[in-house]
Short mmCIF file of C-alpha atoms in Angstrom, two decimals:
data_model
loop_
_atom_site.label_atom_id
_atom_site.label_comp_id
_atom_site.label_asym_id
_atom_site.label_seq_id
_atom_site.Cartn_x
_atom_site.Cartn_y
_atom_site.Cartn_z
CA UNK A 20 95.85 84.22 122.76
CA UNK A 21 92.52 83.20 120.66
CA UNK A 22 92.49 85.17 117.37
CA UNK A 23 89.74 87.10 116.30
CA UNK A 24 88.21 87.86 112.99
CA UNK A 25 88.31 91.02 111.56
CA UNK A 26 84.47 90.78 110.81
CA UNK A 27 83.86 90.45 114.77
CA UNK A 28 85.65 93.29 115.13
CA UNK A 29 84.03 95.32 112.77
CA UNK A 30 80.93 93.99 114.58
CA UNK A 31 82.20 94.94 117.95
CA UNK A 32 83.09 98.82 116.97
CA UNK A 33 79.93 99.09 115.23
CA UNK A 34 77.38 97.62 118.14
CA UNK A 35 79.83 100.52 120.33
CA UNK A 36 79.60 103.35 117.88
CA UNK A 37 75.61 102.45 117.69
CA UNK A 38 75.26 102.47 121.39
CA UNK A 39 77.66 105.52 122.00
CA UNK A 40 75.60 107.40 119.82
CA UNK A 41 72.39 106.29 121.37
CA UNK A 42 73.37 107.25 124.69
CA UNK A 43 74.77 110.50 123.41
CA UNK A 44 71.66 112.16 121.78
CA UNK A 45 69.35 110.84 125.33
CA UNK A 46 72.08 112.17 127.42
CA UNK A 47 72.31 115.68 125.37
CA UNK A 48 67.77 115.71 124.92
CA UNK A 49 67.79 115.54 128.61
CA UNK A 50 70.70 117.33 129.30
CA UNK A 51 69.27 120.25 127.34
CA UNK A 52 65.83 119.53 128.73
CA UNK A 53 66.05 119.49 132.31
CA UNK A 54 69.06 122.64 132.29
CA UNK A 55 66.55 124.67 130.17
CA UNK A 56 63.19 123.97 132.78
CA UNK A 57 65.81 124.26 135.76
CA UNK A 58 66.92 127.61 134.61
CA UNK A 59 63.42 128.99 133.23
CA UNK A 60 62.11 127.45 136.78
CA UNK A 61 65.04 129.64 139.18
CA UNK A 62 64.55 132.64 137.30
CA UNK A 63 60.57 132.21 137.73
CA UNK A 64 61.12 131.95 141.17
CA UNK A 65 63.60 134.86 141.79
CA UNK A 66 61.27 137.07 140.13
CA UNK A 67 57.99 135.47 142.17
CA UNK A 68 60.16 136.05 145.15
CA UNK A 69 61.12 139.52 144.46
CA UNK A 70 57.89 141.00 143.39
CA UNK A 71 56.18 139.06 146.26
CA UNK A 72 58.49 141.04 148.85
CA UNK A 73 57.96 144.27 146.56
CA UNK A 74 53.91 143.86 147.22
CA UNK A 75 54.05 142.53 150.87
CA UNK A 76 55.77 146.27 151.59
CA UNK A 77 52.73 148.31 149.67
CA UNK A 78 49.79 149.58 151.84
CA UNK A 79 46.62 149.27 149.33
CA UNK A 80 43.93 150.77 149.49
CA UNK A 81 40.83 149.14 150.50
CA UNK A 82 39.52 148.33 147.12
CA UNK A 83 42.85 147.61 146.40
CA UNK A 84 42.66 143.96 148.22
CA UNK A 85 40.39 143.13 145.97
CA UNK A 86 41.93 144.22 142.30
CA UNK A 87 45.37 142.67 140.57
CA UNK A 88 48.08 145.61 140.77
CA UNK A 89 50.17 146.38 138.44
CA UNK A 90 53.49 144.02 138.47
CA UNK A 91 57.14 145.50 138.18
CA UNK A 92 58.09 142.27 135.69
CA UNK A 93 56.20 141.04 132.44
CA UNK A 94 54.05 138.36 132.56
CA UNK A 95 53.58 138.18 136.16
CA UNK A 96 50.66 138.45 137.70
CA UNK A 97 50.03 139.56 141.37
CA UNK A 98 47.42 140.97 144.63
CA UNK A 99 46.48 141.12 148.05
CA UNK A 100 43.98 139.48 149.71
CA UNK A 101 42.96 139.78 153.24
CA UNK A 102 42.55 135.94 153.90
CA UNK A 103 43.33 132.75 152.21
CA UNK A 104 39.36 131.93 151.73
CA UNK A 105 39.27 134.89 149.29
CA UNK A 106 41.81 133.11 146.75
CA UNK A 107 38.45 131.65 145.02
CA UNK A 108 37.32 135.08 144.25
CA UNK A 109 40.47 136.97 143.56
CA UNK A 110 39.37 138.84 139.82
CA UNK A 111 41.93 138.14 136.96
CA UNK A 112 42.97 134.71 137.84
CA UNK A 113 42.07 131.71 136.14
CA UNK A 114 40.21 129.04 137.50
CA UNK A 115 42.78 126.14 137.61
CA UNK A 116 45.00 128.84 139.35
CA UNK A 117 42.71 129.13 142.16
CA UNK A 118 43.56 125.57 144.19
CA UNK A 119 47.38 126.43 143.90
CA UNK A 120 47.14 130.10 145.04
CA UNK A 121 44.91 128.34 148.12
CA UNK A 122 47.76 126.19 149.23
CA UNK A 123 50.07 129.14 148.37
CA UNK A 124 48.35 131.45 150.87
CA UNK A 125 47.60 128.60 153.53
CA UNK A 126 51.33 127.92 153.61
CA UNK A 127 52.17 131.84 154.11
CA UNK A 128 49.51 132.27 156.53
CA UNK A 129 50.48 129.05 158.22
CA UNK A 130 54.16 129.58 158.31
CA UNK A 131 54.44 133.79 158.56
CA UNK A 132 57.11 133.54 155.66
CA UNK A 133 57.48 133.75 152.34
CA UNK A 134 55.50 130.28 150.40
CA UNK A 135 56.55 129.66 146.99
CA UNK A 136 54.76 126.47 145.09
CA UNK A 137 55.32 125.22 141.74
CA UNK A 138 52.35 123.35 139.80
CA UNK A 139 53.17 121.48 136.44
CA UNK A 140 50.68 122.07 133.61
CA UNK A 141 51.58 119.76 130.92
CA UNK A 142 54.78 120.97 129.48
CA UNK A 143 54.11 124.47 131.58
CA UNK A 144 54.97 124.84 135.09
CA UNK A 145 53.40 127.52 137.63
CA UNK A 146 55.38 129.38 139.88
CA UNK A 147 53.00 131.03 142.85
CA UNK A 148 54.76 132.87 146.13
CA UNK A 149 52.71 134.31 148.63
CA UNK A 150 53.70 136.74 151.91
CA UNK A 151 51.75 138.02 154.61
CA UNK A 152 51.90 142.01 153.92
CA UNK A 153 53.25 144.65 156.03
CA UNK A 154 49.53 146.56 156.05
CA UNK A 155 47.63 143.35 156.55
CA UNK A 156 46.46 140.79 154.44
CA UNK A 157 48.43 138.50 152.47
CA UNK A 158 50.37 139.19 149.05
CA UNK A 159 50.92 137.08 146.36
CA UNK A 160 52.56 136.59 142.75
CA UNK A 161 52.37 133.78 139.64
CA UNK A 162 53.96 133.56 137.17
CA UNK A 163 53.49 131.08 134.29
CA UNK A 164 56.96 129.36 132.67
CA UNK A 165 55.98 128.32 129.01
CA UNK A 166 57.71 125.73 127.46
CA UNK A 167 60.78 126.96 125.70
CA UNK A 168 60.28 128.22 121.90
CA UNK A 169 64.11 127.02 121.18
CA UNK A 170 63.01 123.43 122.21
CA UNK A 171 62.07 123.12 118.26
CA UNK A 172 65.36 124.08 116.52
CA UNK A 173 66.92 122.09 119.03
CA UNK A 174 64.77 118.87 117.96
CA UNK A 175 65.09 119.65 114.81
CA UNK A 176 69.61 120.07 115.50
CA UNK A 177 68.99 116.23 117.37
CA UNK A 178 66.77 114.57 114.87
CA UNK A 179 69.76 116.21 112.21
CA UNK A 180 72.51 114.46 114.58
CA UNK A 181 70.22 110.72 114.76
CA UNK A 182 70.25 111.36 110.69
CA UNK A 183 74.08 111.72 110.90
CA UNK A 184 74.67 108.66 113.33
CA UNK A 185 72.53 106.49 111.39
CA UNK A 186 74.17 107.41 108.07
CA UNK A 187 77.73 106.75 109.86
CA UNK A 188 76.19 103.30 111.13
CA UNK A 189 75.36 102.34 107.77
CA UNK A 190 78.61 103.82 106.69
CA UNK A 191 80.36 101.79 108.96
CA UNK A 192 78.28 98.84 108.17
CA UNK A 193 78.87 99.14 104.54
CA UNK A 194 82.44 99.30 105.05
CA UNK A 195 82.69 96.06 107.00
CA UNK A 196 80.79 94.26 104.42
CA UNK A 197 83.01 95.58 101.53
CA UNK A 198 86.04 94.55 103.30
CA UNK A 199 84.75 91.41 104.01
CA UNK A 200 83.31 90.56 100.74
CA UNK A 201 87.32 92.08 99.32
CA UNK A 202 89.51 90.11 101.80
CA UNK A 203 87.22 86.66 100.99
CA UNK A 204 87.63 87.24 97.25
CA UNK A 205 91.46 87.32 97.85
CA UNK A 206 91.69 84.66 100.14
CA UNK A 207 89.99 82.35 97.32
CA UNK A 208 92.07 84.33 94.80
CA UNK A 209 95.32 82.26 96.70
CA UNK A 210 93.84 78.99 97.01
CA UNK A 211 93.30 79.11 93.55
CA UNK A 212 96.59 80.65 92.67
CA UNK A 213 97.96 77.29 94.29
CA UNK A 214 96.63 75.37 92.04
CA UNK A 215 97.07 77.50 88.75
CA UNK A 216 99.48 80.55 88.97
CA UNK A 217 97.48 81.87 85.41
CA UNK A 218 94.42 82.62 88.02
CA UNK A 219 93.26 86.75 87.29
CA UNK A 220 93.49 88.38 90.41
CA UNK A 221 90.58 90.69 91.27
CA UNK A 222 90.67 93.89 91.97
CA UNK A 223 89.19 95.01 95.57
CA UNK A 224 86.74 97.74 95.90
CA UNK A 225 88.86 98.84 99.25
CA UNK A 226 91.27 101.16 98.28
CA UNK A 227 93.67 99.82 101.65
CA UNK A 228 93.39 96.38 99.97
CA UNK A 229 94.41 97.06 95.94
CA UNK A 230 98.24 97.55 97.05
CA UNK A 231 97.81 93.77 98.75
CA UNK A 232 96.00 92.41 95.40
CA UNK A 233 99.04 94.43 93.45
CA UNK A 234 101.51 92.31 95.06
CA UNK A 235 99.82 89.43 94.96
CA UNK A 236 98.96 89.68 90.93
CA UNK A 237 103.40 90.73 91.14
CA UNK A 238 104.32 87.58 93.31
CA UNK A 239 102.21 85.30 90.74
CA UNK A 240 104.02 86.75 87.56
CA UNK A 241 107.24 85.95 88.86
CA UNK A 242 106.19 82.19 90.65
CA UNK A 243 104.97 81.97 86.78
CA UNK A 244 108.29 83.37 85.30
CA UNK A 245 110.52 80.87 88.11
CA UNK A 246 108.25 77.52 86.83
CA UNK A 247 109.06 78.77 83.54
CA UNK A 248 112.60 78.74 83.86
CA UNK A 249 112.65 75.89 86.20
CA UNK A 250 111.12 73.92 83.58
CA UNK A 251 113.40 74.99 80.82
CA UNK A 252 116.62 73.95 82.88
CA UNK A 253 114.84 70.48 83.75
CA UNK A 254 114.28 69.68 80.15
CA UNK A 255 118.25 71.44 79.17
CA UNK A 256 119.28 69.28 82.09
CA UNK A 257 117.78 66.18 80.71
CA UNK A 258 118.73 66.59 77.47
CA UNK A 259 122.03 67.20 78.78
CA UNK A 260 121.75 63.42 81.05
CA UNK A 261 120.80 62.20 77.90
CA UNK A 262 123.98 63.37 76.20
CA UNK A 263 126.28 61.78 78.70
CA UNK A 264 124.75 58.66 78.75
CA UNK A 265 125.42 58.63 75.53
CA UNK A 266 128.88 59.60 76.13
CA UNK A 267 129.66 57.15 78.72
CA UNK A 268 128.04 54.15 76.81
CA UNK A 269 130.27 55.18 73.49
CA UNK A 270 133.13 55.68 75.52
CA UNK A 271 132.38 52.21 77.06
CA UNK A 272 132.42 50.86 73.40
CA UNK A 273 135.07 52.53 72.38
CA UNK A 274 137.25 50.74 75.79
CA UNK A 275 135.81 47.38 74.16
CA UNK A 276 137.10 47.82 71.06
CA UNK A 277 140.04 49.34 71.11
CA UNK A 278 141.67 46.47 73.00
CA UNK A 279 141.03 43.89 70.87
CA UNK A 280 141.82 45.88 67.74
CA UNK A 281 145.70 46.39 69.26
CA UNK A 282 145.76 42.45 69.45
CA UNK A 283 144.54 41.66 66.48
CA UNK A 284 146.76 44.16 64.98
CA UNK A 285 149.89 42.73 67.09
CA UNK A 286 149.03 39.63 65.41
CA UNK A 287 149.06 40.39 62.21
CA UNK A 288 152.55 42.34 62.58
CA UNK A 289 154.16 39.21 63.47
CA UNK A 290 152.28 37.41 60.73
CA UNK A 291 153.94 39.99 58.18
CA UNK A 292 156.88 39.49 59.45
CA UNK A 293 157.39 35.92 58.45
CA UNK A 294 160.09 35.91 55.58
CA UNK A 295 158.04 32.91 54.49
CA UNK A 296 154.78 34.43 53.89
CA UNK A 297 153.24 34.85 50.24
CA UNK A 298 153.36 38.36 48.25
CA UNK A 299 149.71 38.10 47.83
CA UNK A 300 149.17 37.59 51.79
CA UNK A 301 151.58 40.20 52.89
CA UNK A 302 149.33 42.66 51.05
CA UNK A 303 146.25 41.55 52.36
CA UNK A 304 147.37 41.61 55.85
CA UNK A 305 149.14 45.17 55.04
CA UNK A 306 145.46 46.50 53.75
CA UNK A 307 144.10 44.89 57.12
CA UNK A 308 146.60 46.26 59.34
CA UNK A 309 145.49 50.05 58.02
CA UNK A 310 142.24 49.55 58.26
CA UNK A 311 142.96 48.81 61.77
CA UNK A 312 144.88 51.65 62.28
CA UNK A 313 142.10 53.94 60.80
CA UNK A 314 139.33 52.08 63.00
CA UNK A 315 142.21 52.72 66.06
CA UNK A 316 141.94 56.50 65.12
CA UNK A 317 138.56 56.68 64.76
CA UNK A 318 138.18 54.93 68.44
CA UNK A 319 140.39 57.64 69.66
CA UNK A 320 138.74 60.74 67.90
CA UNK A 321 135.15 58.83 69.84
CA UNK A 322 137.07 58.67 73.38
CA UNK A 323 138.21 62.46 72.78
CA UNK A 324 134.62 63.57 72.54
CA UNK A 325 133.25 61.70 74.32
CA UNK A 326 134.96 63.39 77.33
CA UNK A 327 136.44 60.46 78.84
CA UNK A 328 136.81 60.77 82.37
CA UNK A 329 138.78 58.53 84.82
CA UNK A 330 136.34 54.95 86.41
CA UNK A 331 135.81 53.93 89.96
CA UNK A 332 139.21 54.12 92.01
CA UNK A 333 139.93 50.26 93.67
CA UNK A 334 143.29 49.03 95.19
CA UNK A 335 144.83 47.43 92.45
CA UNK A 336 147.90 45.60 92.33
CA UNK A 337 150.36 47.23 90.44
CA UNK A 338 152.95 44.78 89.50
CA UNK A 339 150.59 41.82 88.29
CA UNK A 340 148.65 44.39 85.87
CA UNK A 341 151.75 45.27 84.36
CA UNK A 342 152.84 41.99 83.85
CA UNK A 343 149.72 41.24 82.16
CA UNK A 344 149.80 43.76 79.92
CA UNK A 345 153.64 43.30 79.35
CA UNK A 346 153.09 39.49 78.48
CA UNK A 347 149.99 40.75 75.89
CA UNK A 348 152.37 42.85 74.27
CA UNK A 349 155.63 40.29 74.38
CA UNK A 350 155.13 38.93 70.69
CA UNK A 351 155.31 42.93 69.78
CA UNK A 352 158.03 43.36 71.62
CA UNK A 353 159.94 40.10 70.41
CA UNK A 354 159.43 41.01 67.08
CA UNK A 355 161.13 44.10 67.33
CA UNK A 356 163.68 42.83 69.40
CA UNK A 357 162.95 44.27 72.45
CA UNK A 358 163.32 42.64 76.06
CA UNK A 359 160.85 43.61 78.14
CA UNK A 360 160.95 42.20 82.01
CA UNK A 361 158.86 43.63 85.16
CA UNK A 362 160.31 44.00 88.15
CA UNK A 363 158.49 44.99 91.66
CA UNK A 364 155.41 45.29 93.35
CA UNK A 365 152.93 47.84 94.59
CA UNK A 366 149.48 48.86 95.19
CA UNK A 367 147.20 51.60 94.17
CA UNK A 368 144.02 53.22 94.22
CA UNK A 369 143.04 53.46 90.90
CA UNK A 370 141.55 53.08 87.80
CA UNK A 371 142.55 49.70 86.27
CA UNK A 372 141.56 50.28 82.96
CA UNK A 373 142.84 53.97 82.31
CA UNK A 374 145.90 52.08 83.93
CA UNK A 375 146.37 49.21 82.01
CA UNK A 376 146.05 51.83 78.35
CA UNK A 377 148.61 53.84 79.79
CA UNK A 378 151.27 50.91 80.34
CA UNK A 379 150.26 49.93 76.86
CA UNK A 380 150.43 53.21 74.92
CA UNK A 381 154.02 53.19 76.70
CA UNK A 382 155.35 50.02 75.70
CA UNK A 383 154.43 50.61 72.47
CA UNK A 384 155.94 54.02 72.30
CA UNK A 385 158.88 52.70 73.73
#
């Protein structure tokens, strides 16, 4: 289903509420126009009717066919005649009545029933009937319909409604181009708010659309506040990596030299022991062998904080590491008099370093 911007909709109520309105204030002019005439026009004739019947049953007098009587309604205007050719000098009537009251009597004459004509002049409308009378003769009645005196208040009530349609077109109008001109100001509020969260966030001039800006100025403090902390855990998070490294390459050292300090100190044991060596060489090697021991200590106090955590597990063959390490530590072991012999074979998965210390750290403790 295509989509459709809200501008072309806007565009599409407004073009209907322009033309509903248009077509409302013809229908209603006309509406009111052509009930008001149609009534004004019925009523004419009714009353032409009734006071041509009313005259048709008179007997005049013989002057009397000559002279307008008196009518029984207001405004009308009524006689006999004793042919149609007499219309043009009937007294009382104006001239451009005359051609109208003709036809109106030729038609009664013609017919023997009651005529009744209507003849438009300009906004007014005449309204003739004509009967032949009882007595002789013919009667007849006119009567002029005026254009309607409400007809002005009632332009005056539709030119108030156009005012009212074109002030809610421009309404309308103005309301589509504030919401437009609102909802493209946020739009580019967001694309910039992707590049720079610190963006201000305008506010709208549509009351519908501040709750919408509201949210969005809310959802960009906290995106701010989340980078924030992101970035603050990246750099605690490095610093920590940085740490560890650290850790693992002084642990690493630590491995390197511990090993070598146990032989060299395993040397110099047996070198003390020698019933042949020098007073002056026993001491040196004495003062050597505790500064190994101190440098031994300080390796371990490094491993401890350095956190030292178990290497890469590998099968490992258990009885030829311990024979290594036993035979390393054999000219301890001799020295004290201890016999030390290995005896089976196995495999693991483990670490061969953290391994091998163990085996020594229990031959010597043994």
């Amino acid at each position: 289903m295509a989509r459709r911007a809200i501008r072309q909709r806007l565009s599409i109520i407004i073009l209907l509420g322009v033309l509903t309105a248009a077509l409302s204030l013809v229908a209603l002019i006309r509406a009111l126009s052509a009930m008001s005439r149609t009534l004004r026009l019925e009523r004419a004739r009714e009353g032409v009717v009734e006071e041509v019947d009313r005259l048709a049953r008179m007997e005049p007098s013989a002057d009397a066919l000559a002279l307008p009587p008196a009518t029984s309604h207001v405004g009308l205007r009524g006689g006999w005649v004793r042919a149609p050719e007499e219309a043009e000098r009937v007294a009382g009537v104006p001239v451009k009545w005359r051609a109208p009251l003709r036809r109106t009597l030729d038609a009664a004459a013609r017919t023997g029933e009651t005529a009744v004509t209507e003849t438009d002049f300009g906004s007014a409308s005449l309204v003739m009937g004509a009967k032949q009378a009882t007595s002789g003769g013919l009667a007849w009645t006119a009567y002029l319909v005026p254009p309607a005196t409400y007809l002005g208040p009632l332009r005056t009530a539709i030119t108030a409604l156009a005012a009212a349609t074109v002030l809610l077109v421009a309404t309308m109008v103005w309301g589509a181009i504030s919401f437009r001109r609102s909802a493209v100001a946020l739009h580019r509020t967001l694309v910039a708010l992707g590049r720079d969260l610190a963006t201000k966030v305008p506010d709208p001039s549509i009351a519908e659309l501040t709750g919408i800006a509201d949210g969005i100025r809310r959802l960009a403090a906290d995106l701010q506040t989340s980078r924030e902390a992101t970035e603050r855990l990246l750099r605690q998070l490095a610093q920590k990596e940085r740490l560890a490294a650290l850790g693992r390459v002084a642990a690493g050292v630590a491995h390197e030299v511990r090993n070598p300090l146990a032989s060299i100190k395993l040397r110099l044991d047996l070198t003390a022991a020698s019933p042949a060596l020098p007073d002056a060489a026993r001491s040196a090697i004495a003062t050597a062998s505790g500064e190994i021991a101190r440098l031994d200590r300080l390796v371990g106090d490094l491993l401890l904080v350095a956190g030292q955590k178990m290497g890469p597990r590998t099968p490992i063959e258990l009885g030829a590491l311990v024979r290594s390490r036993a035979e390393a530590l054999s000219p301890w072991a001799a020295a004290r008099r201890v016999d030390v012999r290995v005896e089976g074979e196995g495999t693991a998965s483990a670490d061969a370093e953290s391994v091998a210390r163990a085996v020594d750290n229990l031959l010597r403790n043994a």
